[in-house]
mmCIF file of C-alpha atoms and ligand atoms in Angstrom:
data_model
loop_
_atom_site.group_PDB
_atom_site.id
_atom_site.type_symbol
_atom_site.label_atom_id
_atom_site.label_comp_id
_atom_site.label_asym_id
_atom_site.label_seq_id
_atom_site.Cartn_x
_atom_site.Cartn_y
_atom_site.Cartn_z
ATOM 1 C CA MET A 30 -140.708 -18.866 -71.664
ATOM 2 C CA LEU A 31 -140.090 -22.559 -71.225
ATOM 3 C CA SER A 32 -136.831 -24.421 -70.689
ATOM 4 C CA PRO A 33 -136.333 -26.565 -72.996
ATOM 5 C CA ILE A 34 -136.463 -30.104 -72.634
ATOM 6 C CA PRO A 35 -133.120 -32.056 -70.561
ATOM 7 C CA ALA A 36 -134.199 -33.921 -67.923
ATOM 8 C CA LYS A 37 -133.098 -32.027 -64.017
ATOM 9 C CA THR A 38 -132.468 -34.361 -61.217
ATOM 10 C CA SER A 39 -132.412 -35.016 -57.384
ATOM 11 C CA LEU A 40 -130.513 -37.243 -55.766
ATOM 12 C CA GLN A 41 -133.256 -39.689 -54.638
ATOM 13 C CA SER A 42 -132.414 -40.256 -51.692
ATOM 14 C CA ALA A 43 -135.162 -42.540 -49.679
ATOM 15 C CA ASP A 44 -134.738 -40.283 -46.908
ATOM 16 C CA SER A 45 -135.638 -36.961 -48.164
ATOM 17 C CA PRO A 46 -138.804 -35.861 -49.136
ATOM 18 C CA ILE A 47 -141.789 -35.784 -50.726
ATOM 19 C CA GLY A 48 -142.179 -32.767 -52.867
ATOM 20 C CA LEU A 49 -146.192 -31.416 -52.555
ATOM 21 C CA LEU A 50 -147.572 -28.505 -54.936
ATOM 22 C CA ASP A 51 -151.610 -26.906 -55.824
ATOM 23 C CA SER A 52 -152.872 -24.277 -56.470
ATOM 24 C CA GLY A 53 -153.591 -23.505 -52.955
ATOM 25 C CA LEU A 54 -154.558 -25.233 -49.809
ATOM 26 C CA GLY A 55 -156.229 -27.618 -51.713
ATOM 27 C CA GLY A 56 -153.429 -30.176 -52.190
ATOM 28 C CA LEU A 57 -153.777 -31.070 -47.858
ATOM 29 C CA SER A 58 -156.675 -32.889 -49.319
ATOM 30 C CA VAL A 59 -154.486 -35.082 -50.414
ATOM 31 C CA ALA A 60 -151.998 -34.486 -48.388
ATOM 32 C CA ARG A 61 -154.405 -35.911 -45.241
ATOM 33 C CA GLU A 62 -155.095 -39.287 -48.046
ATOM 34 C CA ILE A 63 -150.956 -38.932 -47.885
ATOM 35 C CA ARG A 64 -149.997 -39.268 -44.165
ATOM 36 C CA ARG A 65 -152.706 -42.074 -43.708
ATOM 37 C CA LEU A 66 -151.680 -44.869 -46.053
ATOM 38 C CA LEU A 67 -147.232 -42.999 -45.691
ATOM 39 C CA PRO A 68 -147.113 -42.228 -42.387
ATOM 40 C CA GLN A 69 -143.454 -42.619 -42.053
ATOM 41 C CA GLU A 70 -143.352 -40.089 -44.531
ATOM 42 C CA SER A 71 -141.565 -36.143 -45.566
ATOM 43 C CA LEU A 72 -143.395 -33.890 -47.044
ATOM 44 C CA LEU A 73 -142.916 -30.896 -48.368
ATOM 45 C CA MET A 74 -146.078 -28.228 -49.968
ATOM 46 C CA VAL A 75 -146.222 -25.585 -52.119
ATOM 47 C CA ALA A 76 -149.897 -23.879 -51.723
ATOM 48 C CA ASP A 77 -149.416 -21.154 -54.360
ATOM 49 C CA SER A 78 -151.790 -19.585 -52.402
ATOM 50 C CA ALA A 79 -151.053 -15.612 -53.715
ATOM 51 C CA TRP A 80 -151.464 -16.985 -57.863
ATOM 52 C CA ALA A 81 -154.360 -18.718 -57.192
ATOM 53 C CA PRO A 82 -156.846 -19.627 -58.251
ATOM 54 C CA TYR A 83 -155.374 -21.223 -61.085
ATOM 55 C CA GLY A 84 -158.411 -22.688 -63.052
ATOM 56 C CA ASP A 85 -158.444 -19.056 -64.983
ATOM 57 C CA LYS A 86 -155.006 -18.863 -66.303
ATOM 58 C CA SER A 87 -153.552 -20.704 -70.172
ATOM 59 C CA PRO A 88 -151.459 -24.418 -69.881
ATOM 60 C CA GLU A 89 -149.026 -22.144 -70.575
ATOM 61 C CA GLN A 90 -148.576 -19.673 -67.411
ATOM 62 C CA ILE A 91 -149.383 -23.005 -65.281
ATOM 63 C CA ARG A 92 -146.614 -24.815 -66.836
ATOM 64 C CA GLU A 93 -144.413 -21.935 -65.897
ATOM 65 C CA ARG A 94 -145.632 -21.292 -63.323
ATOM 66 C CA CYS A 95 -145.353 -25.608 -62.391
ATOM 67 C CA GLU A 96 -141.732 -26.100 -63.348
ATOM 68 C CA LYS A 97 -140.186 -23.474 -60.942
ATOM 69 C CA ILE A 98 -141.767 -24.265 -58.147
ATOM 70 C CA SER A 99 -140.560 -28.047 -58.845
ATOM 71 C CA ASP A 100 -137.280 -26.706 -59.732
ATOM 72 C CA TRP A 101 -138.101 -25.773 -55.725
ATOM 73 C CA LEU A 102 -138.580 -28.561 -54.334
ATOM 74 C CA ILE A 103 -135.572 -30.502 -56.382
ATOM 75 C CA GLU A 104 -133.380 -28.062 -54.568
ATOM 76 C CA GLN A 105 -134.986 -28.843 -51.452
ATOM 77 C CA ASP A 106 -133.773 -32.287 -52.088
ATOM 78 C CA CYS A 107 -137.764 -33.683 -52.567
ATOM 79 C CA LYS A 108 -137.691 -37.392 -54.020
ATOM 80 C CA ALA A 109 -140.768 -37.677 -55.992
ATOM 81 C CA ILE A 110 -143.212 -34.612 -56.741
ATOM 82 C CA VAL A 111 -146.565 -34.914 -56.272
ATOM 83 C CA ILE A 112 -149.522 -32.479 -58.060
ATOM 84 C CA ALA A 113 -151.808 -32.143 -56.058
ATOM 85 C CA CYS A 114 -153.994 -29.651 -58.552
ATOM 86 C CA ASN A 115 -156.390 -31.868 -61.474
ATOM 87 C CA THR A 116 -155.821 -27.972 -63.288
ATOM 88 C CA ALA A 117 -152.157 -28.165 -63.742
ATOM 89 C CA THR A 118 -151.610 -31.646 -64.159
ATOM 90 C CA ALA A 119 -154.139 -31.463 -67.222
ATOM 91 C CA ALA A 120 -151.841 -28.492 -67.875
ATOM 92 C CA ALA A 121 -148.358 -29.138 -67.501
ATOM 93 C CA ALA A 122 -147.508 -33.087 -66.398
ATOM 94 C CA SER A 123 -146.832 -34.238 -69.966
ATOM 95 C CA TYR A 124 -144.406 -31.642 -70.019
ATOM 96 C CA LEU A 125 -142.929 -32.485 -66.137
ATOM 97 C CA ARG A 126 -142.337 -35.226 -66.579
ATOM 98 C CA GLU A 127 -139.800 -34.685 -69.986
ATOM 99 C CA CYS A 128 -137.958 -32.241 -67.882
ATOM 100 C CA TYR A 129 -136.820 -33.928 -64.682
ATOM 101 C CA SER A 130 -136.026 -38.120 -64.402
ATOM 102 C CA LEU A 131 -137.572 -38.680 -60.648
ATOM 103 C CA PRO A 132 -141.049 -39.553 -60.142
ATOM 104 C CA ILE A 133 -144.247 -37.436 -60.972
ATOM 105 C CA VAL A 134 -147.764 -39.063 -59.440
ATOM 106 C CA GLY A 135 -150.115 -36.748 -61.296
ATOM 107 C CA MET A 136 -154.330 -37.197 -61.050
ATOM 108 C CA GLU A 137 -157.472 -36.604 -62.659
ATOM 109 C CA PRO A 138 -161.624 -36.979 -62.099
ATOM 110 C CA ALA A 139 -162.722 -39.936 -60.693
ATOM 111 C CA VAL A 140 -164.574 -40.566 -63.647
ATOM 112 C CA LYS A 141 -163.917 -44.065 -63.678
ATOM 113 C CA PRO A 142 -164.759 -45.465 -60.556
ATOM 114 C CA ALA A 143 -167.503 -42.544 -60.511
ATOM 115 C CA ALA A 144 -168.841 -44.451 -63.883
ATOM 116 C CA ALA A 145 -168.100 -47.907 -62.624
ATOM 117 C CA ALA A 146 -169.832 -47.074 -59.198
ATOM 118 C CA THR A 147 -173.497 -45.148 -60.217
ATOM 119 C CA LYS A 148 -176.073 -46.957 -60.296
ATOM 120 C CA ASN A 149 -178.703 -44.430 -63.295
ATOM 121 C CA GLY A 150 -176.312 -43.535 -64.697
ATOM 122 C CA ILE A 151 -175.800 -39.835 -64.635
ATOM 123 C CA VAL A 152 -172.302 -38.321 -62.904
ATOM 124 C CA GLY A 153 -171.564 -35.048 -61.848
ATOM 125 C CA VAL A 154 -168.687 -34.301 -62.247
ATOM 126 C CA MET A 155 -167.543 -30.548 -60.619
ATOM 127 C CA ALA A 156 -164.481 -28.902 -61.975
ATOM 128 C CA THR A 157 -162.727 -25.548 -62.622
ATOM 129 C CA THR A 158 -163.126 -24.383 -65.840
ATOM 130 C CA GLY A 159 -158.665 -25.323 -66.854
ATOM 131 C CA THR A 160 -159.854 -28.741 -66.034
ATOM 132 C CA LEU A 161 -163.309 -29.351 -68.007
ATOM 133 C CA ALA A 162 -161.492 -27.468 -71.055
ATOM 134 C CA SER A 163 -158.525 -29.701 -71.424
ATOM 135 C CA ALA A 164 -157.428 -32.455 -74.097
ATOM 136 C CA ARG A 165 -156.877 -35.164 -71.126
ATOM 137 C CA PHE A 166 -160.169 -34.687 -69.502
ATOM 138 C CA ALA A 167 -162.016 -35.272 -73.078
ATOM 139 C CA ALA A 168 -160.002 -37.800 -73.333
ATOM 140 C CA LEU A 169 -161.124 -38.676 -70.143
ATOM 141 C CA LEU A 170 -164.695 -39.513 -70.657
ATOM 142 C CA GLY A 171 -164.168 -41.470 -74.494
ATOM 143 C CA LYS A 172 -162.116 -43.699 -72.650
ATOM 144 C CA PHE A 173 -164.053 -44.921 -69.297
ATOM 145 C CA ALA A 174 -167.800 -42.264 -70.035
ATOM 146 C CA SER A 175 -169.020 -43.340 -73.660
ATOM 147 C CA GLU A 176 -171.523 -45.053 -72.001
ATOM 148 C CA THR A 177 -172.454 -42.617 -68.342
ATOM 149 C CA LYS A 178 -174.089 -38.821 -69.065
ATOM 150 C CA VAL A 179 -171.599 -36.318 -67.822
ATOM 151 C CA ILE A 180 -173.668 -33.440 -66.417
ATOM 152 C CA THR A 181 -170.027 -30.953 -66.052
ATOM 153 C CA GLN A 182 -169.841 -28.185 -63.835
ATOM 154 C CA PRO A 183 -167.153 -25.623 -63.222
ATOM 155 C CA CYS A 184 -167.141 -23.409 -60.789
ATOM 156 C CA PRO A 185 -165.519 -20.015 -60.710
ATOM 157 C CA GLY A 186 -165.022 -18.705 -57.642
ATOM 158 C CA LEU A 187 -165.158 -21.522 -55.507
ATOM 159 C CA VAL A 188 -161.331 -21.388 -55.010
ATOM 160 C CA GLU A 189 -161.335 -17.732 -53.745
ATOM 161 C CA LEU A 190 -164.346 -18.369 -50.462
ATOM 162 C CA ILE A 191 -162.088 -22.126 -49.911
ATOM 163 C CA GLU A 192 -158.802 -20.001 -49.702
ATOM 164 C CA ALA A 193 -159.585 -17.884 -47.681
ATOM 165 C CA GLY A 194 -161.202 -19.544 -45.552
ATOM 166 C CA ASP A 195 -165.278 -18.961 -46.364
ATOM 167 C CA ILE A 196 -166.736 -21.366 -45.845
ATOM 168 C CA ALA A 197 -170.158 -20.132 -44.103
ATOM 169 C CA GLY A 198 -170.336 -17.827 -47.566
ATOM 170 C CA SER A 199 -169.299 -20.651 -50.099
ATOM 171 C CA ARG A 200 -172.767 -22.182 -49.581
ATOM 172 C CA THR A 201 -175.182 -19.498 -51.644
ATOM 173 C CA LEU A 202 -172.596 -19.953 -54.319
ATOM 174 C CA LEU A 203 -172.823 -24.500 -53.588
ATOM 175 C CA GLU A 204 -176.306 -24.214 -53.620
ATOM 176 C CA ASN A 205 -175.734 -21.834 -57.504
ATOM 177 C CA LEU A 206 -173.185 -24.384 -59.248
ATOM 178 C CA LEU A 207 -175.016 -28.089 -58.197
ATOM 179 C CA ALA A 208 -178.139 -26.765 -58.930
ATOM 180 C CA PRO A 209 -178.503 -28.175 -62.542
ATOM 181 C CA LEU A 210 -177.182 -31.393 -61.341
ATOM 182 C CA ARG A 211 -179.294 -31.693 -59.247
ATOM 183 C CA THR A 212 -182.165 -31.060 -61.118
ATOM 184 C CA ALA A 213 -180.035 -33.826 -63.867
ATOM 185 C CA SER A 214 -181.035 -36.702 -60.743
ATOM 186 C CA VAL A 215 -176.998 -37.348 -60.786
ATOM 187 C CA ASP A 216 -177.180 -39.696 -58.521
ATOM 188 C CA THR A 217 -172.453 -40.043 -58.071
ATOM 189 C CA LEU A 218 -170.635 -36.925 -57.944
ATOM 190 C CA VAL A 219 -167.068 -36.371 -58.263
ATOM 191 C CA LEU A 220 -164.887 -33.492 -56.957
ATOM 192 C CA GLY A 221 -162.389 -32.708 -59.453
ATOM 193 C CA CYS A 222 -160.277 -29.696 -58.143
ATOM 194 C CA THR A 223 -158.122 -30.909 -54.748
ATOM 195 C CA HIS A 224 -160.420 -27.316 -52.609
ATOM 196 C CA TYR A 225 -163.225 -29.327 -52.234
ATOM 197 C CA PRO A 226 -163.059 -32.753 -50.398
ATOM 198 C CA LEU A 227 -161.977 -29.818 -47.807
ATOM 199 C CA ILE A 228 -165.735 -28.624 -48.461
ATOM 200 C CA LYS A 229 -167.054 -32.522 -49.306
ATOM 201 C CA ALA A 230 -169.386 -32.297 -45.653
ATOM 202 C CA GLN A 231 -171.690 -28.774 -47.282
ATOM 203 C CA VAL A 232 -171.907 -30.141 -50.978
ATOM 204 C CA SER A 233 -173.479 -33.662 -49.715
ATOM 205 C CA ASP A 234 -175.762 -31.017 -47.177
ATOM 206 C CA VAL A 235 -176.324 -29.310 -50.958
ATOM 207 C CA MET A 236 -176.291 -32.382 -52.653
ATOM 208 C CA GLY A 237 -178.319 -35.084 -50.298
ATOM 209 C CA SER A 238 -176.867 -37.330 -49.050
ATOM 210 C CA ALA A 239 -178.327 -39.690 -51.871
ATOM 211 C CA VAL A 240 -175.623 -39.092 -53.585
ATOM 212 C CA GLN A 241 -172.061 -40.452 -53.213
ATOM 213 C CA ILE A 242 -168.760 -38.317 -53.426
ATOM 214 C CA ILE A 243 -166.313 -39.098 -55.314
ATOM 215 C CA ASP A 244 -162.928 -37.507 -55.105
ATOM 216 C CA THR A 245 -159.343 -38.941 -55.938
ATOM 217 C CA GLY A 246 -156.835 -38.373 -52.735
ATOM 218 C CA GLU A 247 -156.385 -42.098 -51.057
ATOM 219 C CA ALA A 248 -155.868 -43.555 -55.626
ATOM 220 C CA VAL A 249 -153.062 -40.204 -55.306
ATOM 221 C CA ALA A 250 -151.560 -42.029 -52.659
ATOM 222 C CA ARG A 251 -151.743 -45.269 -53.541
ATOM 223 C CA GLN A 252 -150.291 -44.505 -57.332
ATOM 224 C CA LEU A 253 -147.469 -42.973 -55.235
ATOM 225 C CA ALA A 254 -147.555 -45.564 -52.851
ATOM 226 C CA ARG A 255 -146.356 -47.579 -55.801
ATOM 227 C CA ARG A 256 -143.949 -45.650 -57.408
ATOM 228 C CA LEU A 257 -141.590 -45.239 -54.551
ATOM 229 C CA GLN A 258 -141.226 -49.048 -53.967
ATOM 230 C CA ASP A 259 -140.542 -49.390 -57.766
ATOM 231 C CA GLY A 260 -138.020 -47.344 -57.289
ATOM 232 C CA GLN A 261 -136.875 -48.267 -54.040
ATOM 233 C CA LEU A 262 -137.856 -45.133 -52.430
ATOM 234 C CA ALA A 263 -140.023 -45.984 -49.963
ATOM 235 C CA SER A 264 -138.819 -44.650 -46.839
ATOM 236 C CA ASN A 265 -138.995 -45.444 -42.744
ATOM 237 C CA HIS A 266 -138.439 -42.650 -41.163
ATOM 238 C CA SER A 267 -139.024 -42.416 -37.333
ATOM 239 C CA LEU A 268 -139.192 -39.106 -37.246
ATOM 240 C CA PRO A 269 -140.712 -37.837 -40.691
ATOM 241 C CA GLN A 270 -140.919 -34.078 -41.084
ATOM 242 C CA LEU A 271 -144.025 -31.901 -42.407
ATOM 243 C CA SER A 272 -144.106 -28.923 -43.685
ATOM 244 C CA LEU A 273 -145.963 -26.495 -45.715
ATOM 245 C CA HIS A 274 -145.320 -22.964 -47.668
ATOM 246 C CA THR A 275 -147.103 -20.783 -49.182
ATOM 247 C CA SER A 276 -146.589 -17.934 -51.737
ATOM 248 C CA GLY A 277 -149.978 -15.967 -50.357
ATOM 249 C CA ASN A 278 -151.231 -14.785 -46.386
ATOM 250 C CA GLN A 279 -148.652 -16.736 -44.030
ATOM 251 C CA ALA A 280 -151.246 -16.531 -41.160
ATOM 252 C CA LEU A 281 -154.100 -16.803 -43.321
ATOM 253 C CA ALA A 282 -153.484 -20.189 -43.862
ATOM 254 C CA GLN A 283 -151.499 -21.372 -40.495
ATOM 255 C CA ARG A 284 -154.577 -20.797 -39.819
ATOM 256 C CA LEU A 285 -155.933 -23.219 -41.918
ATOM 257 C CA ALA A 286 -153.538 -26.071 -42.221
ATOM 258 C CA PRO A 287 -154.013 -27.897 -39.756
ATOM 259 C CA ASP A 288 -157.762 -27.984 -39.447
ATOM 260 C CA TRP A 289 -157.219 -29.234 -43.348
ATOM 261 C CA LEU A 290 -154.848 -31.814 -42.912
ATOM 262 C CA GLY A 291 -156.466 -32.834 -39.665
ATOM 263 C CA GLU A 292 -152.635 -32.154 -37.483
ATOM 264 C CA PRO A 293 -150.129 -29.517 -36.940
ATOM 265 C CA VAL A 294 -148.360 -28.752 -39.245
ATOM 266 C CA GLU A 295 -145.781 -25.401 -38.917
ATOM 267 C CA VAL A 296 -146.424 -23.172 -41.823
ATOM 268 C CA SER A 297 -143.430 -20.958 -43.646
ATOM 269 C CA ARG A 298 -143.352 -18.261 -46.709
ATOM 270 C CA LEU A 299 -141.852 -19.408 -50.092
ATOM 271 C CA PRO A 300 -139.053 -17.783 -50.926
ATOM 272 C CA PRO A 301 -139.171 -13.936 -52.313
ATOM 273 C CA GLN A 302 -138.819 -15.754 -56.203
ATOM 274 C CA PHE A 303 -142.269 -17.050 -55.371
ATOM 275 C CA LYS A 304 -143.944 -13.544 -54.934
ATOM 276 C CA LEU A 305 -147.127 -12.824 -57.531
ATOM 277 C CA ASN A 306 -145.981 -11.787 -61.133
ATOM 278 C CA HIS A 307 -149.214 -12.760 -62.841
ATOM 279 C CA GLN A 308 -153.220 -11.536 -63.487
ATOM 280 C CA SER A 309 -154.705 -11.390 -59.224
ATOM 281 C CA ALA A 310 -153.611 -12.046 -55.781
ATOM 282 C CA THR A 311 -156.786 -14.049 -53.048
ATOM 283 C CA GLN A 312 -154.271 -13.841 -50.439
ATOM 284 C CA PRO A 313 -152.275 -10.024 -50.833
ATOM 285 C CA GLU A 314 -150.125 -9.319 -47.641
HETATM 286 N N1 DGL B 424 -156.636 -27.801 -56.719
HETATM 287 C C1 DGL B 424 -157.167 -27.153 -58.047
HETATM 288 C C2 DGL B 424 -156.443 -28.728 -58.644
HETATM 289 O O1 DGL B 424 -156.744 -29.264 -58.597
HETATM 290 C C3 DGL B 424 -156.885 -26.215 -58.565
HETATM 291 C C4 DGL B 424 -157.571 -24.778 -58.114
HETATM 292 C C5 DGL B 424 -157.298 -23.196 -58.805
HETATM 293 O O2 DGL B 424 -156.443 -22.785 -58.194
HETATM 294 O O3 DGL B 424 -158.238 -22.952 -59.811
HETATM 295 O O4 DGL B 424 -157.620 -28.108 -59.992
#
C-alpha cells in the first residue's frame, strides 16, 4: 500500500548531499553531468540493481519502490532528490512531489531538443517499455513533436546487459533494436533511458556518425542547479563526498562504476530492507 500524503522532509542544509536514484547503474550517466556542473556538491547515489529493470514493472510497483528509496535518502539527510531514471520519473515523480517537501528533479526523454534539432523531421526514441507506455510520454509527444515523425523503440534486454557490464554482448541486440530506426532514416536519436548513454559509442557505431544522439543528463544537472539556487541550498564544499549504494552485486558495481562516473567512487551495499522482494534479479549474489 502506498502511504498517504503529507509531506516528509529533511533538514535541508546546504552542506547535505544530493540524493540520486536509478533502477541501477544508469544513474551514473546523470551523476557525471552533475559532477561536471556542480563539482562542489556531495552526491549520495542509489543503484537499485537487484530490482532492475524497472522498465517492465508496473507504475504502482515503481512508485512504492521509489518511495522506499527516497525515505532512505532523506534519512541520510539529503537536501534534494534527483530521479535519474526516465521510467521512474514517468511512474513516480508526481507522487513523490506530493509526498516530500524537498526539491525533486526528474527527467524525460529529450523529445523537445530532438524535434528542434532534426533536419529531416524524423526522430527516433529509444526508451524502456514503461516510459514509452506512460501518459507522460504521450503528453510530451503531443506538446513538442506534433510536426515531427517520431519512431519509438522499446529496448527489452538492453538494460540487463549493461547492468552485467556486457557491453560487447549488447552489440547484436543493438543491431536488431536499431534496425527499424535506420530503415526509417532517423537523423536524430534520443537516448530515453539513463543506461543508454553508457553505451553511446556503440549506439553511434550502429546508427552511423551522421545521426545525432541526444540525452537528458546535462539538462537535469542544469535544472538541479536552478532548484538549489532557488532554495538557497547550493553548497560550497571544498571536499564533497561521493558514494554509491547498491541493492545488487557490490563487487560488480565497484568494477563498473568508476569508469562510468569518470572518477573513483566507493560502492557500499544498501541496508537489508532493500533486498529483492519482487520479481527476478539480474544480479544475484
Ligand atoms: N535507467 C532507467 C531509465 O532511465 C530504467 C532502466 C530500467 O530499469 O528499465 O529509464
